[in-house]
Amino acid sequence: MALRLDELKPPCVDFGNGVVISFDQEEYTDESAKQTAAKELRETPEVVSAAIQELRELIRQEKGLHLPLENESLLVRFLRPKKYYSDSAFEMMKAFYKMKSRENFILDRLSTESIRNALEDRVVQILPKHDQHGRRIVFMEMGAKWNCSKVPSLEVIRATNMLMEAIGREPRTQLHGIVFIINFDKLSLSHIGQFPPKFVKTIVDHGQKNSPYRIKGIHIVNNARMFNIMFKIFKPFLGKKWSQRIFLHGVDLKSLHEHIDASCLPSFLGGTYELPEYEGAVVGQLLDCYKDKLDEEDKYGYVQDS
């Protein structure tokens, strides 16, 4: 298992046996994807062109918001989850960049060094395979394997956001969306104490309303009695869409497989492929291959008047 660099292909982490993680930032051109985009997102040349122009004009009129208007891929990244309704995309964009302007919080100055412990402990992982619908799968450890004295909840959320920023730039992920699988095995009061209600409201509101990602499902596994305490903290802040997309599977992985095919999952989730133990730092090395782009984008957002 190692970072593999090939000038003809995107960087990847190679786990062996054909299991790899890489980021596909190329626009889709196949007819199947284009038809899905037209059906689900209203993505046709005419709609896209009009929406981009409308969003550019809205950004021009927003005082203090600095974005590269010529960068269509950035604009489309916010337009796709809002099905090319420019007003809605603009509201999300403003909220996203206002959150990013909050210092020492969940989005500002993301770097692999700032989330080093979360990466090393693999508290948050991008699984190598997409699900049967083409959706990215993000796996989180929220129970026994999460040492919250070493990796506090703020770092967990920052690590999640940095990984989401990486896959969120993939056009196919923008189209098909993302599913979460969260393992609450042996959840403790120490873990629950990491999530005061005010913090929960902020991160849930951000995820539901202000992030340019299509979250298609949140699958909870190994949720025992202690999870009910945790869920009571989160439930008041859940909107209708997320409430309908949360699935509680307990220890029944066959229930999980009714939503995500076993062929798309590693063996520790009852799946059919092996994901070996690996040094989480290698994912940081993969993210660092895109450091220049992330650093450039850190300059975007709300700026103070000089």
C-alpha positions as a printed Julia matrix, in Angstrom:
306×3 Matrix{Float64}:
   0.0    0.0     0.0
   1.55   3.26   -1.12
   0.97   6.52   -2.9
   1.39   5.96   -6.63
   2.26   8.76   -8.99
   1.88   8.41  -12.75
   2.09  11.46  -14.98
  -0.57   9.95  -17.26
  -3.07   9.23  -14.47
  -4.33  10.97  -11.33
  -2.36  10.25   -8.12
  -3.75   7.31   -6.18
  -3.3    5.19   -3.09
  -2.83   1.58   -4.2
  -4.0   -1.04   -1.67
  -3.24  -3.95   -4.0
  -5.54  -6.37   -5.82
  -6.95  -3.51   -7.9
  -8.24  -1.58   -4.87
  -7.26   2.09   -5.15
  -8.35   5.55   -4.03
  -8.0    8.43   -6.45
  -9.88  11.62   -7.29
 -11.45  11.9   -10.73
 -11.73  15.59  -11.52
 -12.49  15.15  -15.22
 -15.91  16.22  -16.46
 -18.12  13.33  -17.53
 -18.77  13.1   -21.26
 -20.52   9.73  -21.58
 -24.15   9.77  -22.64
 -25.36   7.81  -19.62
 -24.04  10.39  -17.15
 -25.22  13.29  -19.29
 -28.73  11.83  -19.44
 -28.77  11.31  -15.67
 -27.61  14.89  -15.16
 -30.31  16.23  -17.45
 -32.99  14.2   -15.66
 -31.91  14.77  -12.05
 -30.23  18.18  -12.19
 -31.83  19.9   -15.22
 -28.29  19.91  -16.63
 -28.64  20.88  -20.29
 -26.36  23.28  -22.2
 -29.0   26.0   -22.24
 -29.82  25.75  -18.52
 -26.14  25.55  -17.53
 -25.16  28.59  -19.59
 -28.0   30.72  -18.24
 -27.42  29.65  -14.62
 -23.69  30.41  -14.78
 -24.35  33.9   -16.12
 -27.0   34.56  -13.46
 -24.72  33.31  -10.67
 -21.85  35.46  -11.9
 -24.05  38.55  -11.77
 -25.22  37.75   -8.25
 -21.62  37.33   -7.1
 -20.63  40.65   -8.7
 -23.32  42.37   -6.68
 -22.31  40.79   -3.36
 -20.03  43.15   -1.48
 -16.84  41.56   -0.18
 -17.26  38.16   -1.86
 -14.14  37.44   -3.89
 -14.43  34.52   -6.32
 -12.85  33.8    -9.71
 -15.85  34.37  -11.97
 -14.08  32.79  -14.94
 -13.78  29.48  -13.06
 -16.86  27.65  -14.33
 -16.05  24.44  -12.48
 -16.28  26.31   -9.16
 -19.63  27.83  -10.09
 -21.0   24.51  -11.33
 -19.92  22.89   -8.08
 -22.47  25.08   -6.29
 -25.08  24.95   -9.04
 -25.32  21.16   -9.35
 -26.65  20.43   -5.85
 -29.25  23.17   -6.36
 -30.27  21.82   -9.77
 -29.04  24.97  -11.52
 -31.35  27.36   -9.72
 -28.94  30.26   -9.43
 -30.68  32.05   -6.54
 -30.57  28.93   -4.37
 -26.97  28.21   -5.33
 -26.0   31.77   -4.44
 -27.6   31.56   -0.99
 -25.7   28.34   -0.31
 -22.49  29.86   -1.63
 -22.77  32.89    0.65
 -23.42  30.7     3.69
 -20.53  28.39    2.76
 -18.0   31.19    2.48
 -19.28  32.96    5.57
 -18.68  29.73    7.49
 -15.22  29.47    5.93
 -14.41  32.99    7.17
 -14.85  31.88   10.81
 -11.34  31.45   12.17
 -10.22  28.29   13.93
 -13.43  26.51   13.11
 -14.59  23.81   10.71
 -13.55  25.1     7.27
 -10.8   27.69    7.58
  -7.22  26.88    6.58
  -7.77  23.17    6.1
  -4.52  21.25    5.74
  -3.35  17.7     6.24
  -1.23  18.82    9.18
  -4.28  20.3    10.92
  -6.09  16.94   10.73
  -3.06  14.68   11.07
  -4.35  12.68   14.06
  -7.74  12.06   12.44
  -6.06  10.79    9.28
  -3.57   8.62   11.16
  -6.32   7.02   13.27
  -8.59   6.64   10.21
 -11.51   8.16   12.1
 -12.86   9.31    8.73
 -12.16   7.38    5.53
 -13.09   7.55    1.89
 -13.78   3.97    0.88
 -12.14   2.94   -2.4
 -15.23   1.76   -4.24
 -18.33   3.74   -5.19
 -21.71   2.19   -4.51
 -23.9    0.63   -7.18
 -25.39   4.05   -8.0
 -21.98   5.68   -8.49
 -22.07   7.46   -5.14
 -18.98   8.05   -3.02
 -18.9    6.25    0.33
 -17.51   7.98    3.43
 -16.95   5.8     6.51
 -16.69   7.26   10.03
 -15.71   5.67   13.34
 -17.76   7.23   16.14
 -17.34   4.51   18.75
 -14.58   2.39   20.25
 -12.04   3.11   17.51
 -12.38   6.86   18.0
  -9.98   8.08   20.68
 -11.67  11.41   21.34
  -8.98  12.51   23.81
  -6.5   12.36   20.91
  -8.84  13.42   18.11
 -11.46  15.9    19.39
 -14.75  16.33   17.57
 -13.62  19.59   15.92
 -10.76  17.74   14.23
 -13.13  14.95   13.16
 -15.41  17.49   11.49
 -12.46  19.31    9.91
 -11.1   16.02    8.56
 -14.52  15.14    7.18
 -14.76  18.54    5.51
 -11.3   18.25    3.95
 -12.1   14.84    2.49
 -15.46  16.16    1.31
 -13.71  19.1    -0.34
 -11.55  16.61   -2.25
 -14.35  14.34   -3.49
 -16.68  17.31   -3.88
 -14.56  18.49   -6.8
 -15.3   15.3    -8.7
 -18.0   15.97  -11.32
 -19.35  12.42  -11.04
 -19.66  12.81   -7.27
 -21.43  16.13   -7.82
 -23.84  14.21  -10.02
 -24.36  10.98   -8.09
 -23.78  12.2    -4.53
 -22.31  10.82   -1.33
 -23.43   8.29    1.27
 -22.12   8.02    4.82
 -21.7    4.89    6.89
 -21.13   5.68   10.57
 -20.04   3.03   13.07
 -21.2    3.66   16.65
 -19.82   0.42   18.11
 -19.25   0.88   21.87
 -20.23   4.54   21.88
 -19.48   6.09   25.28
 -20.46   9.15   27.27
 -17.01  10.58   26.52
 -17.86  10.48   22.82
 -21.29  12.0    23.36
 -19.78  14.79   25.45
 -17.85  15.92   22.36
 -21.1   17.23   20.82
 -22.73  20.07   22.76
 -26.05  21.14   21.18
 -24.78  24.51   19.86
 -21.93  22.79   18.01
 -24.29  20.11   16.71
 -26.7   22.72   15.35
 -23.87  24.5    13.55
 -22.45  21.42   11.85
 -25.85  19.95   10.99
 -27.11  23.23    9.55
 -23.91  23.52    7.55
 -24.21  20.0     6.21
 -27.9   20.25    5.35
 -28.12  23.75    3.96
 -24.74  25.33    3.27
 -22.49  22.65    1.76
 -22.26  21.96   -1.99
 -22.72  18.2    -1.67
 -25.58  15.87   -2.47
 -25.93  13.68    0.65
 -27.99  10.71   -0.46
 -27.95   8.6     2.68
 -26.6    8.34    6.24
 -26.34   4.74    7.38
 -25.83   4.01   11.08
 -24.4    0.65   12.13
 -23.84  -0.85   15.59
 -26.21   1.63   17.19
 -26.95   0.31   20.68
 -28.83   1.93   23.57
 -26.2    4.64   24.11
 -26.79   5.85   20.56
 -30.31   6.94   21.53
 -28.8    9.55   23.85
 -26.6   10.8    21.03
 -29.45  10.87   18.55
 -31.59  13.0    20.88
 -28.95  15.74   20.59
 -28.98  15.67   16.79
 -32.66  15.01   16.06
 -34.08  18.5    16.78
 -31.8   20.0    14.13
 -32.54  17.52   11.35
 -34.62  18.76    8.42
 -37.13  16.63    6.56
 -34.73  15.52    3.81
 -31.96  14.29    6.12
 -34.49  12.71    8.5
 -35.77  10.63    5.61
 -32.25   9.63    4.6
 -31.02   8.32    7.95
 -31.16   4.53    8.25
 -30.5    2.63   11.48
 -29.18  -0.88   10.85
 -27.99  -2.02   14.28
 -25.7   -5.03   13.9
 -27.58  -6.29   10.85
 -25.21  -5.69    7.94
 -27.64  -7.42    5.61
 -29.93  -4.45    6.23
 -27.09  -2.15    5.16
 -26.6   -4.24    2.01
 -30.2   -3.6     1.0
 -29.05  -0.03    0.37
 -25.38  -0.48   -0.56
 -24.36  -3.65   -2.38
 -21.92  -5.88   -0.53
 -19.73  -5.85   -3.65
 -19.11  -2.14   -3.01
 -18.06  -2.6     0.62
 -14.97  -3.92    2.43
 -15.16  -7.09    4.48
 -15.4   -5.27    7.83
 -18.8   -4.01    6.62
 -19.81  -7.44    5.38
 -18.56  -6.69    1.9
 -16.71  -8.75   -0.65
 -13.34  -7.01   -0.96
 -10.45  -6.66    1.46
  -9.25  -3.25    2.57
  -6.0   -3.92    4.4
  -4.89  -2.08    7.52
  -3.01   0.96    6.3
  -1.19   4.01    7.56
  -3.74   6.78    7.43
  -1.0    9.3     6.7
  -0.86   8.03    3.11
  -4.27   9.59    2.49
  -2.76  12.86    3.64
  -0.04  12.38    1.03
  -2.73  11.93   -1.6
  -4.51  15.1    -0.46
  -1.2   16.98   -0.55
  -0.95  16.25   -4.27
  -3.7   18.86   -4.59
  -2.22  21.28   -2.06
  -1.5   24.03   -4.57
  -5.12  24.06   -5.71
  -6.42  24.07   -2.14
  -4.04  26.87   -1.18
  -5.21  28.91   -4.16
  -8.85  28.36   -3.23
  -8.15  29.43    0.35
  -7.84  32.94   -1.08
 -11.47  32.86   -2.18
 -14.38  34.02   -0.09
 -15.31  37.06    1.92
 -12.58  39.66    2.28
 -12.44  42.62    4.6
 -12.47  46.09    3.1
  -9.01  47.6     3.27
